[in-house]
């Protein structure tokens, strides 16, 4: 309560700093000297600060907000300060100049969710209108906060495109295809990881298998987008035909997947669609040999993700048993050490279930990195496809590590943090979240609890 006036003054002060930066000049044309000037220290600082804030701090703050941690507000406040500072740096640099583009436009648009989130946060701190307006403000605050990782990812992509001057003129369509679909595969892998680690209760409560949701997304998204947008002009090229028939494959297969996944039944159809898509991409001939090989590795990775998912569906978790009313102990996410149907494969199965998620993230990054402009740049630099692919896989490891860290942070922070229970001279911890139970260190269901605190031995 006492901090609210101060937070109001802080937000006004931040807006006063930002508004002058809106007058930053954007160029419609560049001289060769402006386009090839080196990136100065201020612009590098802008890139690093904004990547840290939108790639790490804000997603972490979102997780702490979901778990109702007391560190949510301090961390988000630091994020707001840094992102406004980064915004000012982005409009204050010298050196290289850039054409007016979507990155600059998006930077201005992002001021809206930033201001909205600040306003909602201050309002919620006042604890007024508890029965009227506040519930809707809480909902709006949550929606905007959950959109932050998507907004940040999109803007970081726009920033990378701007730095390299990509996706202009005739390259726009290819950029959209690679970046949207690649981001989709990454999102698919992240959602699978969330369901794996903390979402099993939601699956069992909903009575719908993951493949039922997968199939709806596959059918609706691709039917609306891919089937009717891949062909442009009057002449059908080989690539036009391949892309369009892939769209048809996805929505027809999605329809079958919906049918087979009804009544909480698991289905291999979404995985089969992923495998066929990977095979088609692996045979996708390109102008450069480097590009052909990168597309092939992307296709093989996607096929491997589909095969791994089929193994998970058929042998690791063939069925999610529905959650019985009053069943409070069966809501553990892969925590029963092999006791129930969901954990039949024990620790080996739980480890295997990360494979399709990671491979989807990896495939998405490879696809995003396979545009003609990017691979022309790599080819001109003399880099071979092996080095380039390994760089992308290293980035996939980094992203997936961050995802797993954030998911585990959710399970261990705020209202989900373990509460100590005294038992003799040892303090044991008991999970308080109905959504999560930590994976035991042993498959022996009768083993003693291993989460011990306060014991230095």
Tab-separated table of N, CA, C and O in Angstrom, residues 34 49 71 82 100 102 112 124 239 253 258 278 280 346 387 442:
chain	number	residue	atom	x	y	z
A	34	UNK	N	26.207	4.248	-44.202
A	34	UNK	CA	25.307	4.020	-43.067
A	34	UNK	C	24.985	2.539	-42.896
A	34	UNK	O	24.933	2.023	-41.779
A	49	UNK	N	20.822	-5.942	-23.141
A	49	UNK	CA	19.859	-5.634	-22.082
A	49	UNK	C	18.482	-6.172	-22.434
A	49	UNK	O	17.815	-6.830	-21.618
A	71	UNK	N	8.502	-12.555	-4.812
A	71	UNK	CA	9.554	-11.969	-5.630
A	71	UNK	C	9.054	-11.533	-7.007
A	71	UNK	O	9.815	-10.979	-7.797
A	82	UNK	N	14.795	-1.876	-16.660
A	82	UNK	CA	15.816	-2.228	-17.646
A	82	UNK	C	15.289	-2.133	-19.073
A	82	UNK	O	16.006	-1.700	-19.982
A	100	UNK	N	13.616	1.938	-41.746
A	100	UNK	CA	12.397	1.823	-40.951
A	100	UNK	C	11.787	0.442	-41.186
A	100	UNK	O	11.697	-0.021	-42.324
A	102	UNK	N	9.741	-3.285	-39.048
A	102	UNK	CA	8.793	-3.810	-38.071
A	102	UNK	C	9.369	-3.801	-36.658
A	102	UNK	O	8.618	-3.699	-35.682
A	112	UNK	N	2.465	-0.353	-25.033
A	112	UNK	CA	1.079	-0.528	-24.587
A	112	UNK	C	0.975	-1.627	-23.530
A	112	UNK	O	0.458	-1.382	-22.428
A	124	UNK	N	-3.761	-3.416	-8.567
A	124	UNK	CA	-3.939	-4.606	-7.738
A	124	UNK	C	-3.287	-4.448	-6.377
A	124	UNK	O	-3.747	-5.018	-5.381
A	239	UNK	N	7.899	-26.157	-55.425
A	239	UNK	CA	7.780	-25.842	-53.999
A	239	UNK	C	6.353	-25.475	-53.626
A	239	UNK	O	5.864	-25.846	-52.548
A	253	UNK	N	-5.049	-35.182	-41.942
A	253	UNK	CA	-4.545	-35.994	-40.836
A	253	UNK	C	-5.036	-35.494	-39.491
A	253	UNK	O	-5.332	-36.289	-38.588
A	258	UNK	N	-8.292	-36.158	-34.528
A	258	UNK	CA	-9.376	-35.773	-33.617
A	258	UNK	C	-10.310	-36.953	-33.378
A	258	UNK	O	-10.719	-37.245	-32.245
A	278	UNK	N	8.705	-34.060	-41.863
A	278	UNK	CA	10.161	-34.133	-41.808
A	278	UNK	C	10.748	-34.803	-43.034
A	278	UNK	O	11.761	-34.352	-43.586
A	280	UNK	N	9.391	-34.914	-46.040
A	280	UNK	CA	9.252	-33.996	-47.172
A	280	UNK	C	10.329	-32.911	-47.130
A	280	UNK	O	10.918	-32.555	-48.161
A	346	UNK	N	8.931	-46.000	-15.166
A	346	UNK	CA	9.901	-45.598	-14.164
A	346	UNK	C	10.765	-44.446	-14.615
A	346	UNK	O	10.406	-43.675	-15.499
A	387	UNK	N	29.126	-27.270	-38.899
A	387	UNK	CA	29.338	-26.239	-37.883
A	387	UNK	C	28.060	-25.455	-37.636
A	387	UNK	O	27.687	-25.186	-36.484
A	442	UNK	N	14.391	-42.143	-6.528
A	442	UNK	CA	14.453	-43.602	-6.623
A	442	UNK	C	13.144	-44.112	-7.158
A	442	UNK	O	12.104	-43.472	-7.006
